[in-house]
Amino acid sequence: MEKLVIKGPTPLKGEVKINGAKNAAVAILPATLLIDGVCTIDNLPHISDVMISCEILEKLGAKITWNNKNSVTIDTRNIHTTKAPLDLTSKFRASYYILGSMLGRKKEIEVGMPGGCQLGARPIDQHVKGFEMLGAEVTVGNGTIFATADKLVGNSIYMDIVSVGATINIMLAATLAEGTTTIDNAAKEPHVVDVANFLNTMGADIRGAGTDVIKINGVKKLKGNATYSVVPDQIEAGTFMLAAVATRGDLLIKNCITKHLDSITAKIIEVGGIVEDYGDSLRVYCKKRPTKANIKTLPHPGFPTDLQPQMGVVLSLADGTSIINESIWESRFQYTQELNKMGAKITAQGKTAIFEGVEKLSGAPVYSTDLRAGAALIIAGTSAHGITEIYNLEHIDRGYENIEERFKSIGAQIERVKE
Ligand code: EPU
């Protein structure tokens, strides 16, 4: 078993470069299944979710060539099965994108029920509704999802809730469908736009991604034969921004799209931090104790749920009492119990948590309950006095490349230790 051992407190200082976005990469890799040809994807984060996605593609018949640890060339001309490996697809959430891609390419697919972080109920009814409206039959049961269609035909689809996964999945299935598909009440996250840009680069005709109406004019074939670079990770950038504030440090966060970070920038300024925007980089620093603030997580461009735990660390150290209302995932406050072991005073009930700010946190053994909880605990450990040990690193490794080396490069005293 591995753990991270952090000695704090350390104000984080220096420069950090943001990698490609996990949640774009795990959709773009399955999207290559729509291509009858070869493409190259650059700026892929080297994380376990990406490695598993590539393994699934290989099992379906794709030929994968690594150009370096962040770039891969994928040849999807010989996809020879419509049964995705159940063990691998059940390991993470984004395996559901194999459904949309393979329905588009082969009109049939079976995958294991998607796994991923335990954040509460994670229904897929909107994905299923979208596929059915395009003409597919979908059967969910016995731990698998089976989808089949004679042909897919474009339709007008109104999403009952704003869903990143369902928006992307319907976009994937509709790319090679006959006619035009319209998705109303679509998700607007940067990774939705990135997947549309990827598909368009490979030959698709998708318009409006980034607004709440996306129009997909079906094309006969995606030729590929192009290189695409994954968008910088909004959540990774936000994680380092909040790490700068929580540790009262000073970071230059390079290679980010600052517009994607507006909601985080606004909250950092509200709690007393300073953000300097240089277009493709941000300097974030905080010289004094942060002040209280209230947060409600919302779909983009609202405050992202994937930064809620990291913001929770800032608020646990703030002057005054703050409230976070989590409107996306019902079980995203599990990390608050771990922060309380470090001296935080947080009361979480249902979708609301009250943070009575404390002056300092103290190191303790804690457990990463999901990916972003893990990131929050690293920030907490770096801010806290004494030694923090973080367990369950497999969650963190799913989404952050080489996390301890990057925290070390900005001053954190952090080591990965085998027990
Ligand atoms: N929902 C439904 N029915 C559906 C789909 C979603 O009711 O068919 C509900 C969910 O239960 C949730 C809300 O709609 O309450 C939003 O879910 P969404 O579909 O947007 O989430 P997702 O696609 O499963 C992605 C990210 C998550 C991120 C959410 C919200 C990926 C692989 N995952 O999940 O990322 O929290 O969008 O932005 O893109 C993470 O990176 O740590 C992470 C959990």
Short mmCIF file of C-alpha atoms and ligand atoms in Angstrom, two decimals:
data_model
loop_
_atom_site.label_atom_id
_atom_site.label_comp_id
_atom_site.label_asym_id
_atom_site.label_seq_id
_atom_site.Cartn_x
_atom_site.Cartn_y
_atom_site.Cartn_z
CA MET A 1 0.00 0.00 0.00
CA GLU A 2 1.23 3.50 -0.80
CA LYS A 3 0.62 6.69 1.12
CA LEU A 4 1.59 10.34 0.75
CA VAL A 5 3.42 11.83 3.69
CA ILE A 6 3.33 15.62 3.91
CA LYS A 7 5.11 17.84 6.39
CA GLY A 8 3.55 21.28 6.76
CA PRO A 9 2.88 24.09 6.76
CA THR A 10 4.51 25.30 3.54
CA PRO A 11 3.40 28.34 1.54
CA LEU A 12 3.51 27.02 -2.06
CA LYS A 13 5.65 29.23 -4.31
CA GLY A 14 6.89 29.06 -7.90
CA GLU A 15 5.54 27.96 -11.26
CA VAL A 16 3.39 25.02 -12.25
CA LYS A 17 2.35 23.95 -15.77
CA ILE A 18 -1.15 22.60 -16.27
CA ASN A 19 -1.64 19.31 -18.14
CA GLY A 20 -4.33 18.28 -20.59
CA ALA A 21 -7.82 17.87 -19.12
CA LYS A 22 -8.72 14.45 -17.72
CA ASN A 23 -12.43 14.81 -18.43
CA ALA A 24 -11.75 15.83 -22.06
CA ALA A 25 -9.14 13.09 -22.58
CA VAL A 26 -11.40 10.29 -21.31
CA ALA A 27 -14.05 11.34 -23.85
CA ILE A 28 -11.71 12.05 -26.79
CA LEU A 29 -10.05 8.62 -26.57
CA PRO A 30 -13.34 6.72 -27.03
CA ALA A 31 -14.35 9.31 -29.67
CA THR A 32 -11.49 7.99 -31.85
CA LEU A 33 -13.67 4.87 -32.36
CA LEU A 34 -15.80 6.98 -34.71
CA ILE A 35 -12.84 7.47 -37.02
CA ASP A 36 -12.15 5.01 -39.81
CA GLY A 37 -8.49 5.98 -39.95
CA VAL A 38 -5.59 7.24 -37.89
CA CYS A 39 -5.26 10.24 -35.58
CA THR A 40 -2.80 11.59 -33.04
CA ILE A 41 -3.76 13.05 -29.69
CA ASP A 42 -1.27 15.30 -27.89
CA ASN A 43 -1.30 16.83 -24.42
CA LEU A 44 -2.89 13.73 -22.86
CA PRO A 45 -2.48 13.63 -19.10
CA HIS A 46 -0.51 10.53 -18.03
CA ILE A 47 -3.07 9.24 -15.52
CA SER A 48 -4.61 5.84 -14.83
CA ASP A 49 -8.02 6.71 -16.39
CA VAL A 50 -6.24 7.50 -19.69
CA MET A 51 -4.21 4.28 -19.56
CA ILE A 52 -7.36 2.20 -18.97
CA SER A 53 -9.17 4.02 -21.83
CA CYS A 54 -6.30 3.09 -24.17
CA GLU A 55 -6.41 -0.53 -22.97
CA ILE A 56 -10.14 -0.70 -23.75
CA LEU A 57 -9.54 0.72 -27.24
CA GLU A 58 -6.85 -1.91 -27.86
CA LYS A 59 -9.17 -4.70 -26.77
CA LEU A 60 -11.74 -3.44 -29.30
CA GLY A 61 -9.12 -3.64 -32.07
CA ALA A 62 -7.48 -0.20 -32.12
CA LYS A 63 -3.72 -0.03 -32.66
CA ILE A 64 -2.11 2.32 -30.14
CA THR A 65 1.37 3.79 -30.56
CA TRP A 66 2.78 6.01 -27.81
CA ASN A 67 4.88 8.87 -29.24
CA ASN A 68 5.84 10.00 -25.75
CA LYS A 69 4.09 9.74 -22.39
CA ASN A 70 1.60 12.49 -23.33
CA SER A 71 1.01 11.73 -27.03
CA VAL A 72 -0.58 8.75 -28.71
CA THR A 73 -1.34 7.74 -32.30
CA ILE A 74 -4.47 5.62 -32.67
CA ASP A 75 -5.43 3.53 -35.69
CA THR A 76 -9.11 2.59 -35.47
CA ARG A 77 -9.49 1.00 -38.92
CA ASN A 78 -9.86 -2.54 -37.59
CA ILE A 79 -12.40 -2.48 -34.77
CA HIS A 80 -13.27 -6.18 -34.60
CA THR A 81 -15.63 -6.64 -31.63
CA THR A 82 -18.67 -4.95 -30.15
CA LYS A 83 -18.12 -6.40 -26.67
CA ALA A 84 -16.01 -4.08 -24.53
CA PRO A 85 -14.02 -5.76 -21.72
CA LEU A 86 -16.46 -5.73 -18.78
CA ASP A 87 -13.77 -5.66 -16.08
CA LEU A 88 -12.06 -2.57 -17.55
CA THR A 89 -15.22 -0.64 -18.43
CA SER A 90 -16.52 -1.17 -14.88
CA LYS A 91 -13.40 0.46 -13.45
CA PHE A 92 -14.21 4.07 -14.25
CA ARG A 93 -17.03 6.37 -15.10
CA ALA A 94 -16.09 7.63 -18.55
CA SER A 95 -16.26 4.14 -20.05
CA TYR A 96 -19.85 5.11 -20.85
CA TYR A 97 -18.46 7.08 -23.81
CA ILE A 98 -17.69 3.76 -25.51
CA LEU A 99 -21.49 3.42 -25.81
CA GLY A 100 -22.03 6.56 -27.89
CA SER A 101 -18.92 6.02 -30.01
CA MET A 102 -19.52 2.35 -30.80
CA LEU A 103 -23.23 2.89 -31.43
CA GLY A 104 -22.15 5.49 -33.98
CA ARG A 105 -19.45 3.35 -35.56
CA LYS A 106 -20.79 -0.25 -35.33
CA LYS A 107 -24.43 0.21 -34.29
CA GLU A 108 -23.90 -2.20 -31.41
CA ILE A 109 -21.98 -2.33 -28.13
CA GLU A 110 -21.94 -4.02 -24.76
CA VAL A 111 -20.07 -2.44 -21.83
CA GLY A 112 -19.83 -3.10 -18.09
CA MET A 113 -21.82 -0.76 -15.83
CA PRO A 114 -19.54 2.31 -15.42
CA GLY A 115 -17.67 2.60 -12.08
CA GLY A 116 -15.78 5.69 -10.83
CA CYS A 117 -15.87 7.88 -7.73
CA GLN A 118 -18.66 7.13 -5.23
CA LEU A 119 -20.38 10.52 -5.26
CA GLY A 120 -23.92 9.27 -4.69
CA ALA A 121 -26.39 7.99 -7.28
CA ARG A 122 -24.99 8.36 -10.78
CA PRO A 123 -27.91 7.55 -13.10
CA ILE A 124 -27.50 7.31 -16.88
CA ASP A 125 -31.15 7.80 -17.84
CA GLN A 126 -30.36 10.88 -19.96
CA HIS A 127 -27.74 8.97 -21.96
CA VAL A 128 -30.24 6.15 -22.57
CA LYS A 129 -33.01 8.60 -23.49
CA GLY A 130 -30.72 10.28 -26.04
CA PHE A 131 -29.65 7.00 -27.65
CA GLU A 132 -33.26 5.82 -27.85
CA MET A 133 -34.34 9.07 -29.47
CA LEU A 134 -31.71 8.47 -32.15
CA GLY A 135 -33.23 5.02 -32.81
CA ALA A 136 -31.23 2.68 -30.55
CA GLU A 137 -32.53 -0.02 -28.24
CA VAL A 138 -30.79 0.01 -24.87
CA THR A 139 -30.90 -2.76 -22.25
CA VAL A 140 -29.48 -2.14 -18.79
CA GLY A 141 -29.13 -5.07 -16.37
CA ASN A 142 -26.85 -7.70 -14.79
CA GLY A 143 -24.02 -5.19 -14.51
CA THR A 144 -23.91 -4.46 -18.25
CA ILE A 145 -25.37 -2.06 -20.79
CA PHE A 146 -26.20 -3.35 -24.25
CA ALA A 147 -27.14 -0.94 -27.04
CA THR A 148 -28.02 -1.75 -30.61
CA ALA A 149 -29.59 0.01 -33.61
CA ASP A 150 -30.40 -0.75 -37.26
CA LYS A 151 -29.52 2.84 -37.98
CA LEU A 152 -29.28 6.11 -36.07
CA VAL A 153 -31.37 9.06 -37.26
CA GLY A 154 -31.00 12.65 -36.00
CA ASN A 155 -33.65 14.02 -33.63
CA SER A 156 -34.38 16.96 -31.31
CA ILE A 157 -33.37 15.96 -27.80
CA TYR A 158 -34.19 18.06 -24.73
CA MET A 159 -32.05 17.17 -21.70
CA ASP A 160 -34.13 17.02 -18.50
CA ILE A 161 -31.05 17.93 -16.48
CA VAL A 162 -27.75 19.47 -17.50
CA SER A 163 -25.41 16.48 -17.88
CA VAL A 164 -21.83 16.61 -19.14
CA GLY A 165 -21.71 12.88 -19.83
CA ALA A 166 -25.08 12.65 -21.58
CA THR A 167 -24.37 15.73 -23.73
CA ILE A 168 -21.04 14.29 -24.91
CA ASN A 169 -22.44 10.79 -25.38
CA ILE A 170 -25.34 11.99 -27.54
CA MET A 171 -22.92 14.15 -29.54
CA LEU A 172 -20.78 11.04 -30.14
CA ALA A 173 -23.72 8.86 -31.22
CA ALA A 174 -25.13 11.61 -33.48
CA THR A 175 -21.87 12.39 -35.30
CA LEU A 176 -22.37 9.64 -37.93
CA ALA A 177 -26.20 9.54 -37.70
CA GLU A 178 -28.45 10.37 -40.66
CA GLY A 179 -29.65 14.00 -40.57
CA THR A 180 -29.44 16.61 -37.85
CA THR A 181 -29.54 16.18 -34.07
CA THR A 182 -30.24 19.08 -31.75
CA ILE A 183 -29.38 18.86 -28.04
CA ASP A 184 -31.27 21.45 -25.97
CA ASN A 185 -30.25 22.28 -22.38
CA ALA A 186 -26.78 20.92 -23.19
CA ALA A 187 -23.86 21.09 -20.75
CA LYS A 188 -21.38 23.91 -21.51
CA GLU A 189 -18.23 22.65 -19.74
CA PRO A 190 -14.87 23.27 -21.47
CA HIS A 191 -14.49 19.51 -22.04
CA VAL A 192 -17.82 19.40 -23.95
CA VAL A 193 -16.41 22.07 -26.28
CA ASP A 194 -13.11 20.21 -26.54
CA VAL A 195 -14.75 16.96 -27.63
CA ALA A 196 -16.76 18.86 -30.28
CA ASN A 197 -13.56 20.55 -31.49
CA PHE A 198 -11.82 17.17 -31.67
CA LEU A 199 -14.66 15.61 -33.67
CA ASN A 200 -14.81 18.62 -36.03
CA THR A 201 -11.04 18.41 -36.58
CA MET A 202 -11.54 14.76 -37.61
CA GLY A 203 -14.36 15.64 -40.06
CA ALA A 204 -17.59 16.04 -38.03
CA ASP A 205 -20.05 18.94 -38.36
CA ILE A 206 -20.97 20.07 -34.83
CA ARG A 207 -22.03 23.62 -34.00
CA GLY A 208 -22.90 25.48 -30.82
CA ALA A 209 -20.81 23.51 -28.28
CA GLY A 210 -20.27 25.81 -25.30
CA THR A 211 -23.86 27.12 -25.54
CA ASP A 212 -26.94 25.28 -24.34
CA VAL A 213 -28.02 24.28 -27.85
CA ILE A 214 -25.73 21.97 -29.81
CA LYS A 215 -26.50 21.04 -33.42
CA ILE A 216 -24.89 17.96 -34.95
CA ASN A 217 -25.21 17.53 -38.70
CA GLY A 218 -24.49 13.84 -39.29
CA VAL A 219 -21.62 13.05 -41.68
CA LYS A 220 -20.94 9.73 -43.46
CA LYS A 221 -17.41 9.18 -42.20
CA LEU A 222 -14.68 10.67 -40.00
CA LYS A 223 -11.42 10.39 -41.89
CA GLY A 224 -9.10 11.37 -39.08
CA ASN A 225 -5.59 11.88 -40.43
CA ALA A 226 -5.09 14.83 -38.08
CA THR A 227 -3.46 15.75 -34.77
CA TYR A 228 -5.41 17.19 -31.84
CA SER A 229 -4.13 18.67 -28.60
CA VAL A 230 -6.30 18.24 -25.47
CA VAL A 231 -7.47 21.46 -23.76
CA PRO A 232 -5.67 22.43 -20.49
CA ASP A 233 -7.36 21.03 -17.39
CA GLN A 234 -9.68 23.61 -15.79
CA ILE A 235 -9.95 21.54 -12.60
CA GLU A 236 -6.21 20.95 -12.25
CA ALA A 237 -5.60 24.70 -12.71
CA GLY A 238 -8.28 25.47 -10.11
CA THR A 239 -6.73 22.95 -7.72
CA PHE A 240 -3.39 24.78 -7.83
CA MET A 241 -5.13 28.20 -7.56
CA LEU A 242 -6.86 27.09 -4.37
CA ALA A 243 -3.64 25.48 -3.09
CA ALA A 244 -1.96 28.90 -3.42
CA VAL A 245 -4.72 30.52 -1.35
CA ALA A 246 -4.99 27.82 1.34
CA THR A 247 -1.23 27.77 1.95
CA ARG A 248 -0.94 31.59 1.66
CA GLY A 249 1.52 31.04 -1.13
CA ASP A 250 2.25 32.63 -4.51
CA LEU A 251 1.95 30.54 -7.69
CA LEU A 252 2.25 31.25 -11.38
CA ILE A 253 -0.09 28.76 -13.04
CA LYS A 254 0.99 28.37 -16.65
CA ASN A 255 -0.74 26.87 -19.68
CA CYS A 256 -4.34 27.43 -18.61
CA ILE A 257 -7.35 29.07 -20.26
CA THR A 258 -8.08 31.80 -17.76
CA LYS A 259 -11.66 32.34 -19.03
CA HIS A 260 -12.50 28.78 -17.88
CA LEU A 261 -11.48 29.80 -14.37
CA ASP A 262 -13.66 32.92 -13.94
CA SER A 263 -15.89 31.43 -11.21
CA ILE A 264 -12.85 30.33 -9.18
CA THR A 265 -11.06 33.64 -9.68
CA ALA A 266 -14.18 35.48 -8.44
CA LYS A 267 -14.34 33.38 -5.24
CA ILE A 268 -10.60 33.73 -4.58
CA ILE A 269 -10.93 37.52 -4.82
CA GLU A 270 -14.00 37.37 -2.53
CA VAL A 271 -11.99 35.58 0.19
CA GLY A 272 -9.13 38.08 -0.08
CA GLY A 273 -6.72 36.42 -2.52
CA ILE A 274 -5.17 38.18 -5.51
CA VAL A 275 -5.42 36.85 -9.08
CA GLU A 276 -3.41 38.39 -11.92
CA ASP A 277 -4.61 37.27 -15.36
CA TYR A 278 -2.00 37.01 -18.15
CA GLY A 279 -4.29 35.30 -20.71
CA ASP A 280 -2.66 31.87 -20.73
CA SER A 281 -1.33 31.97 -17.17
CA LEU A 282 -2.48 33.23 -13.79
CA ARG A 283 -0.57 34.45 -10.77
CA VAL A 284 -2.47 33.64 -7.57
CA TYR A 285 -1.35 34.73 -4.15
CA CYS A 286 -2.77 35.33 -0.72
CA LYS A 287 -0.87 37.07 2.06
CA LYS A 288 -3.47 37.00 4.82
CA ARG A 289 -6.01 34.63 6.30
CA PRO A 290 -8.87 34.09 3.81
CA THR A 291 -12.29 35.41 4.77
CA LYS A 292 -15.58 33.48 4.72
CA ALA A 293 -17.63 33.00 1.55
CA ASN A 294 -20.66 31.02 0.46
CA ILE A 295 -20.51 28.64 -2.48
CA LYS A 296 -23.12 26.84 -4.54
CA THR A 297 -21.82 24.35 -7.08
CA LEU A 298 -23.45 24.59 -10.50
CA PRO A 299 -22.90 23.42 -14.08
CA HIS A 300 -20.47 25.59 -16.09
CA PRO A 301 -20.03 28.58 -15.95
CA GLY A 302 -21.00 28.20 -12.28
CA PHE A 303 -18.60 27.10 -9.55
CA PRO A 304 -17.55 23.51 -10.46
CA THR A 305 -18.37 20.65 -8.13
CA ASP A 306 -14.95 19.19 -8.96
CA LEU A 307 -13.33 22.11 -7.07
CA GLN A 308 -15.74 22.08 -4.14
CA PRO A 309 -13.51 19.99 -1.80
CA GLN A 310 -10.41 22.09 -2.60
CA MET A 311 -12.44 25.27 -1.87
CA GLY A 312 -13.64 23.53 1.30
CA VAL A 313 -10.04 23.49 2.58
CA VAL A 314 -9.77 27.26 2.01
CA LEU A 315 -13.05 27.87 3.85
CA SER A 316 -12.11 25.56 6.73
CA LEU A 317 -9.20 27.95 7.36
CA ALA A 318 -11.16 31.17 6.72
CA ASP A 319 -12.04 33.89 9.18
CA GLY A 320 -15.78 33.39 9.82
CA THR A 321 -18.45 30.84 8.96
CA SER A 322 -19.05 29.77 5.36
CA ILE A 323 -21.70 27.61 3.73
CA ILE A 324 -21.26 25.31 0.75
CA ASN A 325 -24.29 24.03 -1.07
CA GLU A 326 -23.45 21.07 -3.32
CA SER A 327 -26.06 20.87 -6.06
CA ILE A 328 -24.54 18.16 -8.30
CA TRP A 329 -23.38 15.16 -6.19
CA GLU A 330 -25.16 14.13 -3.00
CA SER A 331 -22.10 12.42 -1.43
CA ARG A 332 -19.41 14.95 -2.13
CA PHE A 333 -18.89 15.98 1.49
CA GLN A 334 -17.17 12.74 2.60
CA TYR A 335 -13.88 14.64 2.70
CA THR A 336 -15.21 16.91 5.45
CA GLN A 337 -14.91 14.04 7.98
CA GLU A 338 -11.24 13.72 7.04
CA LEU A 339 -10.67 17.49 7.38
CA ASN A 340 -12.34 17.35 10.80
CA LYS A 341 -9.68 14.79 11.84
CA MET A 342 -7.18 17.55 11.04
CA GLY A 343 -8.93 20.07 13.30
CA ALA A 344 -11.46 21.59 10.88
CA LYS A 345 -14.94 22.40 12.19
CA ILE A 346 -17.31 21.33 9.47
CA THR A 347 -20.87 20.09 9.83
CA ALA A 348 -22.19 18.42 6.70
CA GLN A 349 -25.76 17.34 6.28
CA GLY A 350 -27.25 16.30 2.95
CA LYS A 351 -26.22 18.75 0.28
CA THR A 352 -25.11 21.51 2.69
CA ALA A 353 -21.99 21.92 4.79
CA ILE A 354 -21.24 24.65 7.31
CA PHE A 355 -17.58 25.58 7.74
CA GLU A 356 -16.67 27.33 11.00
CA GLY A 357 -13.23 28.61 10.05
CA VAL A 358 -10.30 27.61 12.27
CA GLU A 359 -6.90 29.34 12.47
CA LYS A 360 -4.90 26.24 11.66
CA LEU A 361 -5.18 22.59 10.69
CA SER A 362 -3.01 19.88 12.25
CA GLY A 363 -1.51 16.89 10.45
CA ALA A 364 -3.30 13.52 10.82
CA PRO A 365 -3.73 10.20 9.00
CA VAL A 366 -6.58 10.67 6.48
CA TYR A 367 -8.25 8.75 3.65
CA SER A 368 -8.89 10.01 0.16
CA THR A 369 -12.56 9.15 -0.42
CA ASP A 370 -12.59 10.16 -4.09
CA LEU A 371 -10.40 11.94 -6.64
CA ARG A 372 -11.07 15.58 -5.72
CA ALA A 373 -11.24 14.73 -2.00
CA GLY A 374 -7.68 13.44 -2.45
CA ALA A 375 -6.57 16.72 -4.04
CA ALA A 376 -8.20 18.62 -1.18
CA LEU A 377 -6.34 16.52 1.40
CA ILE A 378 -2.99 17.26 -0.29
CA ILE A 379 -3.77 20.98 -0.02
CA ALA A 380 -4.89 20.51 3.59
CA GLY A 381 -1.73 18.56 4.44
CA THR A 382 0.46 21.25 2.91
CA SER A 383 -1.36 23.95 4.93
CA ALA A 384 -1.47 21.95 8.18
CA HIS A 385 1.01 21.96 11.03
CA GLY A 386 2.80 18.63 11.43
CA ILE A 387 2.66 15.37 9.49
CA THR A 388 -0.30 14.32 7.35
CA GLU A 389 -0.51 10.83 5.88
CA ILE A 390 -2.91 10.34 2.98
CA TYR A 391 -4.14 6.85 2.08
CA ASN A 392 -6.17 5.49 -0.90
CA LEU A 393 -3.95 7.11 -3.51
CA GLU A 394 -5.54 5.18 -6.38
CA HIS A 395 -8.28 7.84 -6.46
CA ILE A 396 -5.76 10.67 -6.85
CA ASP A 397 -3.72 8.82 -9.50
CA ARG A 398 -6.84 8.47 -11.65
CA GLY A 399 -6.89 12.18 -12.33
CA TYR A 400 -3.64 13.99 -11.46
CA GLU A 401 -0.36 13.25 -13.25
CA ASN A 402 2.67 12.90 -11.00
CA ILE A 403 0.99 14.86 -8.24
CA GLU A 404 3.66 14.66 -5.55
CA GLU A 405 6.50 15.73 -7.88
CA ARG A 406 4.50 18.75 -8.98
CA PHE A 407 3.68 19.79 -5.41
CA LYS A 408 7.33 19.20 -4.50
CA SER A 409 8.47 21.50 -7.33
CA ILE A 410 6.54 24.38 -5.70
CA GLY A 411 7.95 23.76 -2.25
CA ALA A 412 5.75 21.11 -0.62
CA GLN A 413 7.49 18.60 1.61
CA ILE A 414 5.72 15.57 0.24
CA GLU A 415 6.84 11.97 -0.34
CA ARG A 416 5.13 8.85 -1.67
CA VAL A 417 5.96 6.03 0.69
CA LYS A 418 5.33 2.28 0.30
CA GLU A 419 4.10 0.56 3.47
N1 EPU B 1 -27.59 12.84 -14.03
C1 EPU B 1 -28.81 12.22 -14.14
N2 EPU B 1 -29.03 11.41 -15.23
C2 EPU B 1 -28.07 11.19 -16.18
C3 EPU B 1 -26.82 11.83 -16.04
C4 EPU B 1 -26.60 12.65 -14.96
O1 EPU B 1 -29.68 12.40 -13.32
O2 EPU B 1 -28.34 10.44 -17.14
C5 EPU B 1 -27.34 13.75 -12.89
C6 EPU B 1 -26.21 13.30 -11.99
O3 EPU B 1 -26.67 12.39 -11.00
C7 EPU B 1 -25.71 14.61 -11.42
C8 EPU B 1 -25.94 15.62 -12.56
O4 EPU B 1 -26.90 15.00 -13.42
O5 EPU B 1 -26.49 14.99 -10.34
C9 EPU B 1 -24.72 15.97 -13.38
O6 EPU B 1 -24.07 14.78 -13.83
P1 EPU B 1 -23.17 14.74 -15.14
O7 EPU B 1 -23.78 13.79 -16.07
O8 EPU B 1 -22.90 16.13 -15.60
O9 EPU B 1 -21.84 14.10 -14.57
P2 EPU B 1 -20.89 13.07 -15.27
O10 EPU B 1 -20.88 13.29 -16.73
O11 EPU B 1 -21.16 11.68 -14.78
C10 EPU B 1 -18.79 14.59 -15.25
C11 EPU B 1 -17.40 14.50 -14.71
C12 EPU B 1 -17.41 14.62 -13.21
C13 EPU B 1 -18.07 15.96 -12.83
C14 EPU B 1 -19.47 16.07 -13.46
C15 EPU B 1 -20.12 17.41 -13.24
C16 EPU B 1 -16.35 13.06 -16.33
C17 EPU B 1 -15.76 11.75 -16.64
N3 EPU B 1 -16.84 13.22 -15.11
O12 EPU B 1 -19.50 13.50 -14.67
O13 EPU B 1 -16.05 14.65 -12.80
O14 EPU B 1 -18.19 16.06 -11.44
O15 EPU B 1 -19.36 15.85 -14.89
O16 EPU B 1 -19.34 18.44 -13.76
O17 EPU B 1 -16.35 13.96 -17.16
C18 EPU B 1 -14.22 14.40 -11.40
O18 EPU B 1 -13.51 14.72 -12.36
O19 EPU B 1 -13.79 14.32 -10.21
C19 EPU B 1 -15.64 14.11 -11.63
C20 EPU B 1 -16.41 13.45 -10.78
#
